[in-house]
Tab-separated table of C-alpha atoms in Angstrom:
chain	number	residue	atom	x	y	z
A	1	MET	CA	-4.157	-2.088	-16.196
A	2	GLY	CA	-4.981	-5.543	-17.511
A	3	GLY	CA	-4.455	-8.545	-15.289
A	4	ASP	CA	-1.731	-10.017	-17.473
A	5	GLU	CA	0.253	-6.884	-18.313
A	6	GLN	CA	3.912	-7.246	-17.479
A	7	PRO	CA	5.785	-4.417	-15.744
A	8	LYS	CA	8.605	-2.643	-17.495
A	9	ARG	CA	11.790	-2.533	-15.453
A	10	SER	CA	14.884	-0.445	-16.031
A	11	SER	CA	17.062	-2.980	-14.251
A	12	GLU	CA	17.179	-6.759	-14.299
A	13	ARG	CA	15.178	-8.592	-11.643
A	14	SER	CA	16.278	-12.018	-10.534
A	15	PRO	CA	14.479	-14.617	-12.661
A	16	GLY	CA	14.228	-16.876	-9.623
A	17	CYS	CA	11.364	-14.848	-8.163
A	18	ASN	CA	8.980	-15.394	-11.087
A	19	ASP	CA	10.206	-18.980	-11.582
A	20	ASN	CA	9.491	-19.902	-7.970
A	21	LEU	CA	6.089	-18.236	-8.179
A	22	LYS	CA	5.194	-20.421	-11.149
A	23	VAL	CA	6.629	-23.562	-9.555
A	24	ALA	CA	4.459	-23.080	-6.495
A	25	ALA	CA	1.392	-22.570	-8.674
A	26	ALA	CA	2.160	-25.571	-10.864
A	27	SER	CA	0.865	-27.959	-8.188
A	28	GLY	CA	-2.680	-26.710	-8.635
A	29	SER	CA	-4.898	-24.352	-10.569
A	30	ALA	CA	-5.041	-21.556	-7.997
A	31	PHE	CA	-2.650	-19.331	-9.914
A	32	LYS	CA	-4.692	-19.624	-13.139
A	33	ALA	CA	-7.932	-19.055	-11.267
A	34	VAL	CA	-6.647	-15.784	-9.814
A	35	ARG	CA	-5.369	-14.801	-13.251
A	36	ASP	CA	-8.830	-15.417	-14.688
A	37	HIS	CA	-10.422	-13.308	-11.914
A	38	LYS	CA	-12.642	-16.099	-10.607
A	39	PRO	CA	-15.016	-15.206	-7.724
A	40	VAL	CA	-13.507	-14.808	-4.275
A	41	TRP	CA	-15.459	-17.734	-2.786
A	42	MET	CA	-14.124	-20.052	-5.474
A	43	LEU	CA	-10.554	-18.873	-4.952
A	44	GLU	CA	-10.814	-19.436	-1.209
A	45	ASP	CA	-12.161	-22.955	-1.743
A	46	MET	CA	-9.184	-23.675	-3.978
A	47	ARG	CA	-6.695	-22.023	-1.627
A	48	THR	CA	-7.694	-24.148	1.344
A	49	MET	CA	-7.848	-27.400	-0.639
A	50	GLU	CA	-4.854	-29.605	0.135
A	51	TYR	CA	-2.611	-30.614	-2.742
A	52	PHE	CA	0.515	-32.722	-3.099
A	53	TYR	CA	3.712	-30.727	-3.564
A	54	TRP	CA	6.188	-32.626	-5.762
A	55	GLU	CA	9.607	-32.020	-4.327
A	56	GLU	CA	12.219	-33.672	-2.134
A	57	ASN	CA	10.260	-33.324	1.101
A	58	ALA	CA	6.858	-33.737	-0.534
A	59	SER	CA	3.766	-33.317	1.597
A	60	LEU	CA	0.187	-32.145	1.512
A	61	ARG	CA	-0.206	-28.408	1.896
A	62	THR	CA	-2.498	-25.476	1.156
A	63	TYR	CA	-1.794	-22.034	-0.201
A	64	SER	CA	-1.229	-19.468	2.513
A	65	PRO	CA	-2.993	-16.078	2.483
A	66	SER	CA	0.449	-14.593	1.807
A	67	GLU	CA	0.941	-16.645	-1.361
A	68	ALA	CA	-2.627	-15.944	-2.468
A	69	LEU	CA	-2.107	-12.204	-2.015
A	70	LEU	CA	0.982	-12.328	-4.228
A	71	TYR	CA	-1.105	-13.921	-6.974
A	72	ALA	CA	-3.840	-11.299	-6.475
A	73	VAL	CA	-1.294	-8.495	-6.823
A	74	VAL	CA	0.326	-9.940	-9.943
A	75	HIS	CA	-3.023	-10.412	-11.698
A	76	ASN	CA	-4.710	-7.293	-10.300
A	77	HIS	CA	-7.560	-9.158	-8.585
A	78	LEU	CA	-8.649	-6.294	-6.328
A	79	PRO	CA	-11.680	-8.003	-4.690
A	80	TYR	CA	-9.549	-10.996	-3.691
A	81	ALA	CA	-6.808	-8.744	-2.349
A	82	GLN	CA	-9.439	-6.871	-0.317
A	83	TYR	CA	-10.788	-10.134	1.072
A	84	LEU	CA	-7.385	-11.497	2.061
A	85	LEU	CA	-6.260	-8.254	3.697
A	86	SER	CA	-9.518	-7.797	5.613
A	87	HIS	CA	-9.822	-11.411	6.828
A	88	PHE	CA	-6.142	-12.334	7.266
A	89	PRO	CA	-4.284	-9.017	7.644
A	90	GLU	CA	-1.293	-10.391	9.519
A	91	GLU	CA	-1.008	-13.685	7.642
A	92	ALA	CA	-1.488	-12.080	4.223
A	93	LEU	CA	1.465	-9.730	4.654
A	94	LYS	CA	3.857	-12.332	6.001
A	95	VAL	CA	6.827	-13.191	3.824
A	96	PRO	CA	5.889	-16.275	1.740
A	97	GLY	CA	7.339	-19.662	2.607
A	98	GLU	CA	10.484	-21.412	1.501
A	99	HIS	CA	9.185	-21.948	-2.040
A	100	PHE	CA	9.580	-18.212	-2.708
A	101	CYS	CA	12.864	-16.338	-3.022
A	102	TYR	CA	12.285	-13.597	-0.468
A	103	CYS	CA	14.345	-12.697	2.576
A	104	PRO	CA	12.578	-12.598	5.959
A	105	SER	CA	12.998	-8.820	6.245
A	106	SER	CA	11.536	-7.949	2.836
A	107	ALA	CA	8.092	-6.677	1.814
A	108	PRO	CA	7.349	-8.728	-1.321
A	109	HIS	CA	3.674	-7.805	-1.612
A	110	LEU	CA	4.483	-4.110	-1.512
A	111	ALA	CA	7.318	-4.584	-3.996
A	112	MET	CA	5.038	-6.537	-6.342
A	113	ALA	CA	2.362	-3.838	-6.137
A	114	VAL	CA	4.965	-1.230	-7.094
A	115	THR	CA	6.428	-3.382	-9.877
A	116	TYR	CA	3.078	-4.164	-11.494
A	117	ASP	CA	1.701	-0.666	-10.820
A	118	ARG	CA	-1.232	-1.909	-8.715
A	119	ARG	CA	-1.892	1.365	-6.916
A	120	ASP	CA	-5.311	0.379	-5.552
A	121	ILE	CA	-3.891	-2.763	-3.948
A	122	LEU	CA	-0.828	-0.789	-2.850
A	123	GLY	CA	-3.134	1.560	-0.949
A	124	LEU	CA	-4.881	-1.371	0.754
A	125	ILE	CA	-1.579	-2.910	1.836
A	126	ILE	CA	-0.288	0.367	3.247
A	127	LYS	CA	-3.562	0.983	5.099
A	128	ILE	CA	-3.290	-2.404	6.833
A	129	ALA	CA	0.384	-1.800	7.644
A	130	HIS	CA	-0.501	1.481	9.370
A	131	LYS	CA	-2.963	-0.345	11.625
A	132	MET	CA	-0.593	-3.079	12.783
A	133	PRO	CA	2.223	-2.271	15.248
A	134	SER	CA	4.205	-5.275	14.000
A	135	LEU	CA	4.336	-3.651	10.544
A	136	ASN	CA	5.492	-0.249	11.751
A	137	SER	CA	8.541	-0.251	9.464
A	138	TYR	CA	6.968	-2.345	6.701
A	139	ILE	CA	7.021	0.407	4.070
A	140	ASN	CA	10.794	0.810	4.497
A	141	ARG	CA	11.778	-2.849	4.354
A	142	THR	CA	14.525	-3.655	1.898
A	143	GLY	CA	14.558	-6.425	-0.669
A	144	CYS	CA	17.007	-9.318	-0.705
A	145	PHE	CA	20.573	-8.006	-0.755
A	146	HIS	CA	21.755	-10.971	-2.819
A	147	LEU	CA	18.941	-10.657	-5.392
A	148	GLU	CA	17.529	-7.124	-5.307
A	149	ASP	CA	20.450	-5.007	-4.062
A	150	GLY	CA	18.629	-4.155	-0.844
A	151	LYS	CA	16.192	-1.782	-2.533
A	152	THR	CA	13.178	-0.409	-0.680
A	153	PRO	CA	9.800	-0.083	-2.440
A	154	LEU	CA	10.652	3.617	-2.863
A	155	HIS	CA	13.902	2.746	-4.653
A	156	LEU	CA	11.890	0.478	-6.915
A	157	ALA	CA	9.236	3.109	-7.667
A	158	CYS	CA	11.961	5.598	-8.593
A	159	GLU	CA	13.721	3.023	-10.744
A	160	LEU	CA	10.469	2.415	-12.637
A	161	LEU	CA	9.660	6.157	-12.787
A	162	ARG	CA	6.271	5.626	-11.166
A	163	SER	CA	5.912	9.202	-9.961
A	164	GLU	CA	2.486	8.796	-8.383
A	165	THR	CA	3.612	5.695	-6.511
A	166	VAL	CA	6.661	7.644	-5.323
A	167	LEU	CA	4.334	10.270	-3.843
A	168	ILE	CA	2.045	7.662	-2.266
A	169	LEU	CA	4.996	5.923	-0.599
A	170	LEU	CA	6.567	9.172	0.625
A	171	GLY	CA	3.274	10.476	1.973
A	172	ASN	CA	2.755	7.232	3.868
A	173	GLY	CA	6.121	7.357	5.609
A	174	ALA	CA	8.650	5.856	3.184
A	175	SER	CA	12.109	7.238	3.941
A	176	PRO	CA	14.006	8.827	1.022
A	177	ARG	CA	17.265	8.539	2.991
A	178	ILE	CA	17.620	4.747	3.122
A	179	MET	CA	20.493	3.453	0.995
A	180	ASP	CA	20.539	0.215	-0.959
A	181	SER	CA	23.483	-2.189	-1.016
A	182	LYS	CA	25.305	0.133	-3.441
A	183	GLY	CA	24.943	3.116	-1.142
A	184	LEU	CA	22.319	4.761	-3.348
A	185	THR	CA	19.304	6.644	-2.033
A	186	PRO	CA	16.115	6.899	-4.124
A	187	LEU	CA	17.311	10.401	-5.067
A	188	ASP	CA	20.505	8.874	-6.458
A	189	VAL	CA	18.412	6.444	-8.498
A	190	ILE	CA	16.546	9.302	-10.184
A	191	LEU	CA	19.656	11.422	-10.729
A	192	GLU	CA	21.488	8.446	-12.240
A	193	GLN	CA	18.645	7.968	-14.701
A	194	MET	CA	18.671	11.669	-15.571
A	195	TRP	CA	22.440	11.452	-16.149
A	196	ASP	CA	22.255	8.299	-18.270
A	197	SER	CA	19.323	9.114	-20.556
A	198	LYS	CA	17.178	11.985	-21.827
A	199	VAL	CA	14.146	9.710	-22.141
A	200	ASN	CA	11.125	10.329	-19.857
A	201	VAL	CA	12.642	13.531	-18.492
A	202	ALA	CA	9.259	14.824	-17.303
A	203	SER	CA	8.604	11.738	-15.165
A	204	LYS	CA	12.121	11.869	-13.747
A	205	LYS	CA	11.731	15.532	-12.791
A	206	LEU	CA	8.411	14.852	-11.106
A	207	CYS	CA	9.887	11.989	-9.072
A	208	LEU	CA	12.757	14.304	-8.118
A	209	ASP	CA	10.371	17.058	-7.023
A	210	TYR	CA	8.393	14.657	-4.845
A	211	LEU	CA	11.548	13.305	-3.210
A	212	LEU	CA	12.788	16.808	-2.385
A	213	LEU	CA	9.467	17.664	-0.726
A	214	PHE	CA	10.129	14.942	1.845
A	215	MET	CA	13.914	15.299	2.056
A	216	PRO	CA	15.273	18.446	3.760
A	217	ASN	CA	19.058	18.835	3.494
A	218	PRO	CA	19.465	15.902	1.095
A	219	GLN	CA	22.579	13.751	1.319
A	220	PHE	CA	23.260	11.645	-1.756
A	221	LYS	CA	26.056	9.934	-3.644
A	222	MET	CA	25.442	11.690	-6.981
A	223	ARG	CA	26.280	15.142	-5.587
A	224	LYS	CA	29.871	14.827	-6.848
A	225	VAL	CA	28.587	14.211	-10.380
A	226	LEU	CA	26.440	17.336	-10.164
A	227	GLN	CA	29.371	19.391	-8.892
A	228	ASP	CA	31.677	18.114	-11.648
A	229	HIS	CA	29.213	18.920	-14.458
A	230	PRO	CA	27.450	22.155	-13.465
A	231	GLU	CA	26.528	23.240	-16.997
A	232	HIS	CA	24.777	19.978	-17.809
A	233	TRP	CA	22.803	19.895	-14.578
A	234	THR	CA	21.940	23.592	-14.559
A	235	ALA	CA	20.424	23.234	-18.022
A	236	LEU	CA	18.506	20.151	-16.917
A	237	LEU	CA	17.301	21.213	-13.478
A	238	GLY	CA	17.399	24.978	-13.546
A	239	GLU	CA	19.892	27.145	-11.693
A	240	ASP	CA	17.993	27.392	-8.408
A	241	LYS	CA	17.383	23.665	-8.014
A	242	PHE	CA	20.930	22.793	-9.051
A	243	ASN	CA	22.469	25.219	-6.552
A	244	SER	CA	20.202	23.902	-3.819
A	245	LEU	CA	21.144	20.274	-4.506
A	246	VAL	CA	24.895	20.901	-4.474
A	247	GLY	CA	24.619	23.033	-1.338
A	248	ASN	CA	25.464	26.420	-2.853
A	249	THR	CA	22.173	28.001	-1.778
A	250	PRO	CA	19.246	27.054	0.486
A	251	ALA	CA	16.106	25.536	-0.989
A	252	SER	CA	13.328	27.926	-2.004
A	253	LEU	CA	11.139	29.312	0.775
A	254	TYR	CA	8.173	27.397	-0.616
A	255	LEU	CA	10.065	24.108	-0.555
A	256	GLN	CA	11.361	24.724	2.966
A	257	ALA	CA	7.847	25.556	4.163
A	258	MET	CA	6.349	22.453	2.546
A	259	GLN	CA	9.100	20.245	3.967
A	260	THR	CA	8.346	21.528	7.456
A	261	ILE	CA	4.600	21.019	7.011
A	262	LEU	CA	4.930	17.525	5.572
A	263	GLN	CA	7.237	16.434	8.399
A	264	SER	CA	4.520	17.362	10.894
A	265	LEU	CA	1.734	15.370	9.219
A	266	PRO	CA	1.045	11.773	10.360
A	267	PRO	CA	1.681	9.310	7.506
A	268	SER	CA	-1.392	7.275	8.470
A	269	HIS	CA	-3.627	10.226	7.507
A	270	PHE	CA	-2.201	10.683	4.004
A	271	PRO	CA	-3.581	12.018	1.654
A	272	LYS	CA	-6.452	13.477	3.702
A	273	SER	CA	-4.042	15.576	5.761
A	274	ILE	CA	-2.637	17.125	2.564
A	275	GLN	CA	-6.112	17.826	1.200
A	276	GLU	CA	-7.020	19.725	4.370
A	277	LEU	CA	-4.040	22.106	4.198
A	278	PRO	CA	-5.145	25.762	3.880
A	279	ILE	CA	-3.136	26.361	0.699
A	280	PRO	CA	-4.157	26.601	-2.962
A	281	GLN	CA	-5.197	23.262	-4.436
A	282	ALA	CA	-2.569	23.531	-7.184
A	283	LEU	CA	0.207	23.527	-4.559
A	284	LYS	CA	-0.957	20.377	-2.777
A	285	PRO	CA	1.105	17.260	-3.618
A	286	LEU	CA	-1.757	14.806	-4.031
A	287	PRO	CA	-1.943	11.427	-5.804
A	288	SER	CA	-4.837	10.750	-8.136
A	289	TYR	CA	-5.264	7.098	-6.982
A	290	GLY	CA	-6.310	5.206	-10.048
A	291	LYS	CA	-6.464	8.081	-12.540
A	292	LYS	CA	-3.667	8.344	-15.072
A	293	LEU	CA	-1.302	11.110	-13.962
A	294	GLN	CA	-0.851	13.867	-16.534
A	295	THR	CA	2.787	14.712	-15.874
A	296	LYS	CA	2.894	17.487	-18.455
A	297	ASN	CA	0.576	19.539	-16.240
A	298	VAL	CA	2.410	19.067	-12.965
A	299	VAL	CA	6.114	18.823	-13.730
A	300	ASN	CA	8.038	21.569	-11.953
A	301	ALA	CA	4.913	22.445	-9.967
A	302	PHE	CA	7.104	22.681	-6.892
A	303	PRO	CA	9.552	25.605	-7.059
């Protein structure tokens, strides 16, 4: 994707996030330099150069590795993201300072990578998080409750119908059972979209299939809607999947077997652990990492 492409969102994001990002960058040219994909050495010289911040408690300051990584994610500057994560792994993944609208418990870099569909940088961030004990639960951190409804990166990926990102997050330990501030799981997010619109049905079904692979005995808020409208959902999902979701019948033997296998695999070894499974290649839930996913060939691949 191009460095300046804007993500498409199915729900409104607080304008304060982007506004604060621009305000912080307005005090210097670092933001533009990252946007223009200047060399890493030049960006680091600019990042560590003190500048005067025009505000009530004005003072000289530099850009932190955390702020710089946000810029690298937004503008898809992979070499700079690699540099920051390799040289300042802990500092780069800290929540940015007071000039940014993020809660202390959130994972803004991960959320940005999901929002802007930066899967290569997403993979780098997750790899670092696996190596650091202090970031053990990083992939499941929720966004600001007062701005982002307490969504996890997995909620966000489902909301944006980024099926490959959904698989990457699940394979790396993202929990499909965490609820946002509205009591919705990522599964609810997908089912709500399937209920509201017939657009992008293939992507929605693929996200649903991936979630079910990592979610034995799913509990979700939308179950009542499925039970109240069986004809609609049976036509959309198929009889077997519908009956499994509402609890009328167990999941297919294949799905149960895959759920058991996936639960036993260490997230830090994904996707290598999937690749090494002694099953046909077509049955392995693997991301393409950087290649455009052809959903028409893989939708409903999981019975």
